[in-house]
Tab-separated table of C-alpha atoms in Angstrom:
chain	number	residue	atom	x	y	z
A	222	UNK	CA	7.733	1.912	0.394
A	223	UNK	CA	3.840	2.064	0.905
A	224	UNK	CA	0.667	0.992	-0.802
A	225	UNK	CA	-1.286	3.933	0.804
A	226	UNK	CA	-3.573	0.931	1.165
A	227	UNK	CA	-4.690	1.726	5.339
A	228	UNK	CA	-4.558	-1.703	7.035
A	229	UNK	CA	-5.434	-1.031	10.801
A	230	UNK	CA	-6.803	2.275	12.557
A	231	UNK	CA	-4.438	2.338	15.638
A	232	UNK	CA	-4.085	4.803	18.622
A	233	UNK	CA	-1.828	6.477	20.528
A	234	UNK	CA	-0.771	4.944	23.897
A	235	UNK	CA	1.534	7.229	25.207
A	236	UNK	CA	3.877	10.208	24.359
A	237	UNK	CA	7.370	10.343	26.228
A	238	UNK	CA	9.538	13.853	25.232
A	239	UNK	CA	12.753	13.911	25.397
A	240	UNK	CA	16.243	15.233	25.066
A	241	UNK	CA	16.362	19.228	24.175
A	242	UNK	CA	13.246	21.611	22.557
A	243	UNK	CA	14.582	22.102	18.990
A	244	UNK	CA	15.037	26.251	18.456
A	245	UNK	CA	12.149	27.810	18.007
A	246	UNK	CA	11.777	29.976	14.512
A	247	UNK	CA	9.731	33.002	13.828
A	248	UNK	CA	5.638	31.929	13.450
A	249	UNK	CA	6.926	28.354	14.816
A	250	UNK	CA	6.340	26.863	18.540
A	251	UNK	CA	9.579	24.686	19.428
A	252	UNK	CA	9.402	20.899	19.830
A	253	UNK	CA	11.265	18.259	21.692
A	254	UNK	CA	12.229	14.715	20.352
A	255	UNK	CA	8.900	12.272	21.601
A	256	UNK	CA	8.655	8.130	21.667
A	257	UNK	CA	5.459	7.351	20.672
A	258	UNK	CA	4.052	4.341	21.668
A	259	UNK	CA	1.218	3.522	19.649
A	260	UNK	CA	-1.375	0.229	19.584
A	261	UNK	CA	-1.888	-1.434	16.526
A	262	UNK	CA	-2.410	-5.286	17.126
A	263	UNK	CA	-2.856	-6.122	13.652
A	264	UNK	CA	0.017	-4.091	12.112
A	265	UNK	CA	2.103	-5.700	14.869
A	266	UNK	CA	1.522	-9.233	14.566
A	267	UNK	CA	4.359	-9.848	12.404
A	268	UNK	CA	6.737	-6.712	13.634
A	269	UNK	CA	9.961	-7.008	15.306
A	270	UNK	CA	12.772	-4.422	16.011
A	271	UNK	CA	13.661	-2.150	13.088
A	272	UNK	CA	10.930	-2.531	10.964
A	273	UNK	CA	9.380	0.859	9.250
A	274	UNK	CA	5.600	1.317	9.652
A	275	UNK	CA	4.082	4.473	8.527
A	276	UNK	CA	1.896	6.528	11.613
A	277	UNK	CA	-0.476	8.720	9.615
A	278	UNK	CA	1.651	8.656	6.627
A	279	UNK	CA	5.036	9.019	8.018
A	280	UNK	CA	7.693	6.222	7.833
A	281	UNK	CA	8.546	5.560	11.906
A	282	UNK	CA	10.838	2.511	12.718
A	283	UNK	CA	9.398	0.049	15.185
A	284	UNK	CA	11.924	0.417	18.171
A	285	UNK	CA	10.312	-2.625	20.160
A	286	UNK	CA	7.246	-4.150	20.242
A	287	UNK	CA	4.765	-5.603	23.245
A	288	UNK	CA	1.144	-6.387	23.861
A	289	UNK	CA	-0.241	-5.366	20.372
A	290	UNK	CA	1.814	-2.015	20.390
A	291	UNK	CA	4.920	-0.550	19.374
A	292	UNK	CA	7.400	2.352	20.134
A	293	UNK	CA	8.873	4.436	17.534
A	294	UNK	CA	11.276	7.285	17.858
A	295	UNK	CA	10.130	11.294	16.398
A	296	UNK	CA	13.078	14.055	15.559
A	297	UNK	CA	11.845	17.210	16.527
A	298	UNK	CA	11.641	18.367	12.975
A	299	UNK	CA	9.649	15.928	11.959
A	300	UNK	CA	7.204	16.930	14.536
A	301	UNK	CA	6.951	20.408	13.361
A	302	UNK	CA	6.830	19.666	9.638
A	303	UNK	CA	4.027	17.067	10.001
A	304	UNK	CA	0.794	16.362	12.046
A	305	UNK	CA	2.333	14.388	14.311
A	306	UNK	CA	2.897	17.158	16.450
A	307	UNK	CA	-0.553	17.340	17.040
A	308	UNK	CA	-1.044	14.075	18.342
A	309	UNK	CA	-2.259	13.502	21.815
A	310	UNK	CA	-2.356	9.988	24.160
A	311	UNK	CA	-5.727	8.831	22.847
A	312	UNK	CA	-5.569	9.994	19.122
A	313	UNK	CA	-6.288	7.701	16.502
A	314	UNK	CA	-4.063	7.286	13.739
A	315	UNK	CA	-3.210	5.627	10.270
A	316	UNK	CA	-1.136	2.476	10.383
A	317	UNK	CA	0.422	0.729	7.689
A	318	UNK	CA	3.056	-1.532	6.739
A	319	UNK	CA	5.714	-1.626	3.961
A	320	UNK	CA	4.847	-3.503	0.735
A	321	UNK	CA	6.009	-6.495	0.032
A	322	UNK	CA	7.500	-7.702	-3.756
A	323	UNK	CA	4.812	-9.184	-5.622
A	324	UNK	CA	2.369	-8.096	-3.492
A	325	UNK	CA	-0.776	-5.729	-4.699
A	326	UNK	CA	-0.148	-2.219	-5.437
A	327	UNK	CA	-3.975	-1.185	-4.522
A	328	UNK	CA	-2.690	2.568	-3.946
A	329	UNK	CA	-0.186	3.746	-5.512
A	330	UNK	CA	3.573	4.508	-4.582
A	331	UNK	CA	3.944	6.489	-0.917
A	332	UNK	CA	7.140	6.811	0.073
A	333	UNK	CA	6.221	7.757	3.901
A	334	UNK	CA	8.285	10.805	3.529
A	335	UNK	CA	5.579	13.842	4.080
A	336	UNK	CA	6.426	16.941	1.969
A	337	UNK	CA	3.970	19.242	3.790
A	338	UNK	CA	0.829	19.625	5.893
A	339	UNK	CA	-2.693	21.033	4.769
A	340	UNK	CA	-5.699	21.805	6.416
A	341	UNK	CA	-9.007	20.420	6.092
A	342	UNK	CA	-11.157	23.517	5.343
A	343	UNK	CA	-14.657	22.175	3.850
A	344	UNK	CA	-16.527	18.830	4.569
A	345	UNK	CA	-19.929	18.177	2.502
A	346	UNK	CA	-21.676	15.325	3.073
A	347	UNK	CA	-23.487	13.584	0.242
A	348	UNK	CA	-25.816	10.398	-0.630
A	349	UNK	CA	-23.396	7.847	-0.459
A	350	UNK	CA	-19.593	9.676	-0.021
A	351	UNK	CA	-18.060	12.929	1.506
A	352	UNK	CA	-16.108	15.544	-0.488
A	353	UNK	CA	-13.818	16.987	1.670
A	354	UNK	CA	-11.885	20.046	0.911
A	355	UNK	CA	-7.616	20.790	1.429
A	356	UNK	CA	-6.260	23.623	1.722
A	357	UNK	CA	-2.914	23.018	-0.219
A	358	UNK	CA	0.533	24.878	0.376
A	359	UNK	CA	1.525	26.746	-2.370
A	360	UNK	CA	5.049	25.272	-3.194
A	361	UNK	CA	2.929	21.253	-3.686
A	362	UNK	CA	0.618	23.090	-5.941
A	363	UNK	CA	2.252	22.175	-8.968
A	364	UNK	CA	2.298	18.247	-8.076
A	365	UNK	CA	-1.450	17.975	-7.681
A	366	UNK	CA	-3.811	17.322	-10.717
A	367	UNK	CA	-6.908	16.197	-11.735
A	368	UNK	CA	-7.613	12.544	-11.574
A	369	UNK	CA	-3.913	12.108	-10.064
A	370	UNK	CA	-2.821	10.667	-6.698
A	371	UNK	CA	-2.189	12.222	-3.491
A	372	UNK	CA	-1.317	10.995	0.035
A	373	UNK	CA	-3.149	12.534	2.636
A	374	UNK	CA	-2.308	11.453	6.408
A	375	UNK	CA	-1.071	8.216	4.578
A	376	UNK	CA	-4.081	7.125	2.910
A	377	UNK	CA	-3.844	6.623	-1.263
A	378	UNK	CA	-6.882	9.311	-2.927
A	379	UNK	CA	-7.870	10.181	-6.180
A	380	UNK	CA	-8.021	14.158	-6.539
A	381	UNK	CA	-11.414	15.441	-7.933
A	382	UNK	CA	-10.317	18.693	-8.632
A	383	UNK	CA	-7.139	20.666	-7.911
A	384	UNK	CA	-6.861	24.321	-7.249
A	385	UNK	CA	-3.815	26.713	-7.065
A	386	UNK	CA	-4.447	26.784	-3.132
A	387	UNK	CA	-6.101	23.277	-2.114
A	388	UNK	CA	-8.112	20.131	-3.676
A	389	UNK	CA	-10.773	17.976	-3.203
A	390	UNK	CA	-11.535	14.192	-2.686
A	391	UNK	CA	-14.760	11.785	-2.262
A	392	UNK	CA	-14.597	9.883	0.259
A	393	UNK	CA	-16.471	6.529	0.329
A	394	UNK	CA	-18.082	5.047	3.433
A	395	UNK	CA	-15.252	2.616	3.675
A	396	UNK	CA	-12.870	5.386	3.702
A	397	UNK	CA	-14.758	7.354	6.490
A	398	UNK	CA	-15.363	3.834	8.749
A	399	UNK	CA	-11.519	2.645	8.078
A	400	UNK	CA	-9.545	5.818	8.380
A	401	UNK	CA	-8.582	8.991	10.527
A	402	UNK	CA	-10.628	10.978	7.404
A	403	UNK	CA	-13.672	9.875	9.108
A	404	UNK	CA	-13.283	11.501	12.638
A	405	UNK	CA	-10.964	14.785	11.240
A	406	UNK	CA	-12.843	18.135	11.562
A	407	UNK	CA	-12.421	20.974	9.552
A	408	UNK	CA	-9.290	22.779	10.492
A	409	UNK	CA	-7.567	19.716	11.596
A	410	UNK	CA	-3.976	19.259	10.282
A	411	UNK	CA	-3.253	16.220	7.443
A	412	UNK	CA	0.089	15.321	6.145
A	413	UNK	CA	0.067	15.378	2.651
A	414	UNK	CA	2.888	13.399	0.131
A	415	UNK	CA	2.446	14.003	-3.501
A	416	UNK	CA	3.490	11.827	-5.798
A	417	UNK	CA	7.266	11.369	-5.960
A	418	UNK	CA	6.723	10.811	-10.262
A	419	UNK	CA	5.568	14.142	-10.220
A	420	UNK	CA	9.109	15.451	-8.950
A	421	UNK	CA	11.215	13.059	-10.610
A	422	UNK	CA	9.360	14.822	-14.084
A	423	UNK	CA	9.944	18.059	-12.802
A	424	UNK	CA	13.964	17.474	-12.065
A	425	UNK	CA	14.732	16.004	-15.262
A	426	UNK	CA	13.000	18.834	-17.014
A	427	UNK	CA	14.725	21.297	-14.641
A	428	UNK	CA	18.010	19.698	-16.058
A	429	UNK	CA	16.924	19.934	-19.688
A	430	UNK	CA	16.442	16.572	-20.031
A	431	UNK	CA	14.897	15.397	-23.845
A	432	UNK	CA	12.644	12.071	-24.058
A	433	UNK	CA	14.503	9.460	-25.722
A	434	UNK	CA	18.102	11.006	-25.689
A	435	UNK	CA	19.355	8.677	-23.037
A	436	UNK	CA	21.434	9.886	-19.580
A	437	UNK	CA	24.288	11.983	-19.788
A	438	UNK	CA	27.291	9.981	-20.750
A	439	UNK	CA	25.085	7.183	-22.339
A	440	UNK	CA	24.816	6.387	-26.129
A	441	UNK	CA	21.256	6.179	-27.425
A	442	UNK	CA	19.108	3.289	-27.843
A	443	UNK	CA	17.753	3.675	-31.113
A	444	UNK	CA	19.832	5.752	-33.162
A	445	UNK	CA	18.034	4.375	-36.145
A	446	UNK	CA	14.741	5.872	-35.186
A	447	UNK	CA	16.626	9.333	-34.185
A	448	UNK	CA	18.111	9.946	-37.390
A	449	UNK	CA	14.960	9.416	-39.011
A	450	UNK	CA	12.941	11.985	-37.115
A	451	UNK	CA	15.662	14.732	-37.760
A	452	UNK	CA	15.334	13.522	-41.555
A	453	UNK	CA	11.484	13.893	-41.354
A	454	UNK	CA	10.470	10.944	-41.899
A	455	UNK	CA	8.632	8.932	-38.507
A	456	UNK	CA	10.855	6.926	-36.656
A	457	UNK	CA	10.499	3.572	-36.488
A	458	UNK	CA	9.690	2.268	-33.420
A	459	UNK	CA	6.948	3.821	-31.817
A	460	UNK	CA	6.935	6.195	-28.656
A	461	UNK	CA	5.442	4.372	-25.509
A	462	UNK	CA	4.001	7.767	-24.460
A	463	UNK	CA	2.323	7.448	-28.350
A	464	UNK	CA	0.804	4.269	-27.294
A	465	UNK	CA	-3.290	4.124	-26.575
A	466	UNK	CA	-4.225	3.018	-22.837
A	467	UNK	CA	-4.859	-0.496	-22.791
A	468	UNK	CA	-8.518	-1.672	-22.482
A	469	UNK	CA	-10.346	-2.533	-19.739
A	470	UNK	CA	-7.390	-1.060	-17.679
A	471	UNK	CA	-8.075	-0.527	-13.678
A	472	UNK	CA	-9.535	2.742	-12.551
A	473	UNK	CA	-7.651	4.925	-10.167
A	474	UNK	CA	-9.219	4.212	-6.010
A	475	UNK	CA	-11.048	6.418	-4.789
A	476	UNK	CA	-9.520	5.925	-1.316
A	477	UNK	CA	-7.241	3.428	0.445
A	478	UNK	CA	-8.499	1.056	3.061
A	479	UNK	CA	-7.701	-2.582	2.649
């Protein structure tokens, strides 16, 4: 599990292919299996053998590690279904790693598991940030909102505004300096997690699941409170969905660098 919190820019050392070129389907160029070895002296000061560190987003396990870089393994698929594909010796990318328990949560929950790709489509420069425009696949529409998070090439943003086919973010100069989002032209490839509350919501719901009935097989919490509201009369404990946001509570970041 990730912050989305971008702790070293690294870059790719080398690119090794190997075993077979996965089948090739229509509108799709085939792809062979790659070790990546990628530099990151910072991310791998503490790294050893089978430790996960997400490359632009995506959680790769650290196969060895030597002279400030590590090796990581790529399936074919993943290739195709992210930007990784893309990547060339020489290409800078995102490096971060796990979380630790009671650490700082400065992003918010990335799993390093990359539902889709977008396309950057619009960059517009302002005073002091850079809103930068994403084209969005249609089937992650439904995830994205206003004001909610979104993972894009690993890096923890705040959505300005979400359309049915892309969304926006503002970019700080921090952002720009610390991440790929700085160097990434318009029509480059991102990889692009939504947030995995958003699904979790949308499978219960799919399932019929009610607010306060409890899982299937379970007996209810509050009874008390349930046969009140069917008797119309309020229940009597309140709803923490009721409850007003607490004061002086953090804002969501605009953009993860740490």
């Amino acid at each position: 599990m990730f912050t989305g919190i971008v702790e070293e820019l690294g870059e790719i050392a080398a690119i090794e292919e190997q075993g077979e070129a996965l089948p090739a389907t229509p509108g799709e160029s085939s792809a062979r299996s790659a070790r990546l070895c990628i530099r990151g002296p910072q991310v791998t000061a503490d790294a050893r053998h089978g430790d996960s560190i997400a490359v632009n987003g995506v959680c790769l396990t650290v196969v060895d590690v030597a002279d400030g870089a590590f090796t990581a393994d790529v399936m074919a698929e993943t290739l195709l279904r992210s930007s990784l594909g893309a990547l060339k010796p020489g290409s800078r990318v995102n490096l971060e790693r796990p979380m630790e328990l009671g650490g700082r949560l400065g992003g918010h929950l990335v799993q390093g598991h990359v539902d889709g790709t977008g396309v950057i489509t619009e960059r517009v420069p302002g005073a002091h940030w850079e809103v930068v425009t994403v084209a969005l696949p249609p089937e992650l529409a439904r995830y994205v909102v206003d004001k909610g998070s979104i993972t894009v090439d690993g890096i923890s943003l705040t959505v300005v505004e979400a359309g049915a086919d892309h969304f926006t973010v503002s970019l700080i100069p921090t952002t720009l300096a610390l991440t790929t989002l700085g160097i990434k032209q318009v029509g480059d490839p991102v990889n692009l997690e939504v947030d995995v509350l958003a699904k979790y919501v949308e499978r219960l719901l799919a399932h019929g699941a009610v607010p306060g009935a409890g899982l299937p097989g379970t007996t209810s919490a509050a009874p008390e409170a349930a046969s009140a509201a069917s008797a119309g009369s309020a229940p009597s404990t309140a709803s923490a969905l009721d409850t007003a946001p607490t004061p002086g509570a953090a804002p969501a970041p605009e953009g993860g660098v740490r």
